[in-house]
Amino acid sequence: MRDAPLRLRFAPSPTGYLHVGGARTALFNWLLAKKSGGTLVLRIEDTDRSRHVADSVEKIVQDMRWLGLEWDEGPEVGGDHGPYFQSERLEFYRKYTDQLIEQGKAYYALETPQELQAARLAARKEKRSYAYKRPDPLPTCEEADAARQEGKPVTVRFATPGKDLVIQDEILGEVRLASQEIEDFVIQKGDGWPTYHLACVVDDELMKINYVIRGQEHLINTPKHVALQEALGFSTPRYAHLPLIFNMAGAKMSKREKLTTIRERLGQATKGYKAGTPEAEGFYSKLYEVVGGAAVVDALGEGKADEAILEKFATFFGLELPEVNVHDFRLGGYLPEALLNFMSLLGWSAGDDREQLTLAETVELFDVDRIGKANARFDRKKLIAFNTDWCQKVTPERLVEGFGDYLEQTGSPMASAGAAVKIHLLSVCAGFRTFRELESKCGPLFVENDRIVFNPKAVKKLLVRGDRAGYKMLAKVLPELDACPTWSPKELEALFERLCADYDTKLGNVAQPIRVAVTGTNVSPPIFDTLAILGKEKTIARIQQCSSLQEE
Ligand code: GLU
């Protein structure tokens, strides 16, 4: 059995974008599948209709593809063990639930959610832990039917075997859950749909999964799954639970990272405000205007805010939200190579302090034995350093492809620039940390002239200061540029050299005012490249525009 080819699965729930924790799980499963010559199944666990978010599957599929983590069976590729959406597999779950009921290993439960909630509250009041108490006698099939007739929800619970549940984890070793910690859990909900536990166990069996890699947050579920497998006569896969991922503040990384950031910022902003005071009212009315009303702020307080709303708060506060989803990193200007390399080290190490690894090298070196037990730390600075290195390491073709993807995803005006221009800028700006950084440096070259945003500090320092020396320089250089017959970085360099000699001044004194005039800022690609890419006409027009907008 141990030698059977491995069948692994990545089983996301479609509750939104693929976050880094999920992506790390996908990656480790993919690595083991590749390393062992096994099969990776992508299964969509969509039985919790209340948490279902539209378009999530498309997003997950897109992000997996962007990372290059292809699957062998699953949505869009098919396979012999489908369907791969749990919502299309209800007949299987019903069949096994019925089997468990028939064998007396599961039973109907008739309590309403309100009754269960009341029992929980009573336990809390009496300071004792709550566990569902198995009814005696168990409700019969007729009683369940009658309850349904009355419109009451009828669930099915698994009769736990009443013994300690033990699993052998490939990373953590023996994990034991004492019998009193396991209550009779629900396997079929009131709406007739299976719970995650049942669906997962049935599918792992029917899809012949023999190795499960998932996050440690699921460790609590595993003994339940093993108990269900035993009750159903299924085989038990090998389990490897990956260490949790913590942020640098020492809290578990979660999808809620963005929400927490905004809540903290809102808390700081409103600290000391008293309700009803003009100060508070003024602040809130501005906030409501941007985010869309008081109800939105209340929803945020309750932890209910989708990505679009979070972005509105971020705009209001001028905040950059921490990237948590794979898609955020794509929009943040990271290369998938860098993100993969970084994620592979969240819990795993290659040994020998080797960290910079291609995906092929990671496959080669990957071994579950080298996955640690300790929490992994999501060090964003390290990820940026990785990205900086990767951007210098990949081939120019790959770099321009990655940059092109970034520009398209973000809708940058630079997306329409020709490949040669992009390649040139990537090379003259080498050393950039992210595509986002590069784009903000080069972006002004690709907007309409009247869309340039002048940075007040740069204008003051490089144009106004010193008796308007910068503006005067623009006036002097303009006819020289206008008279320049050829327009290439080389010719421009020669021209600027001559001007420096004529004016007996340093290059910076000539170039910086021009840089501000044509880009609005003091940061741009090298000046000769900047002007060459802009072309003569635009350069002249922009200098004239800047001069005519002279600030006092
Ligand atoms: N659907 C579960 C999740 O998204 C994964 C369950 C599993 O790997 O067993 O967290």
mmCIF file of C-alpha atoms and ligand atoms in Angstrom, residues 9 11-13 25 43 45 196 200 204 212-214 217-218 225, ligand 1:
data_model
loop_
_atom_site.group_PDB
_atom_site.id
_atom_site.type_symbol
_atom_site.label_atom_id
_atom_site.label_comp_id
_atom_site.label_asym_id
_atom_site.label_seq_id
_atom_site.Cartn_x
_atom_site.Cartn_y
_atom_site.Cartn_z
ATOM 1 C CA ARG A 9 -5.729 16.723 -3.328
ATOM 2 C CA ALA A 11 -9.613 21.049 -1.592
ATOM 3 C CA PRO A 12 -10.407 24.747 -1.284
ATOM 4 C CA SER A 13 -13.786 26.086 -0.268
ATOM 5 C CA THR A 25 -1.154 23.993 0.999
ATOM 6 C CA ARG A 43 -11.661 19.428 -5.490
ATOM 7 C CA GLU A 45 -15.613 21.973 -1.370
ATOM 8 C CA TYR A 196 -17.549 19.342 5.505
ATOM 9 C CA CYS A 200 -14.409 15.331 2.786
ATOM 10 C CA ASP A 204 -11.129 11.239 -0.116
ATOM 11 C CA VAL A 212 -3.525 14.483 2.712
ATOM 12 C CA ILE A 213 -1.437 17.595 3.253
ATOM 13 C CA ARG A 214 -3.345 20.404 4.895
ATOM 14 C CA GLU A 217 -5.973 24.315 11.645
ATOM 15 C CA HIS A 218 -7.535 21.084 10.392
ATOM 16 C CA HIS A 225 -12.378 11.992 9.887
HETATM 17 N N1 GLU B 1 -12.153 22.902 2.303
HETATM 18 C C1 GLU B 1 -11.213 23.025 3.378
HETATM 19 C C2 GLU B 1 -10.683 24.433 3.442
HETATM 20 O O1 GLU B 1 -10.788 25.183 2.487
HETATM 21 C C3 GLU B 1 -10.029 22.117 3.219
HETATM 22 C C4 GLU B 1 -10.278 20.837 3.832
HETATM 23 C C5 GLU B 1 -9.196 19.816 3.776
HETATM 24 O O2 GLU B 1 -8.105 20.062 3.248
HETATM 25 O O3 GLU B 1 -9.481 18.749 4.239
HETATM 26 O O4 GLU B 1 -10.147 24.810 4.456
#
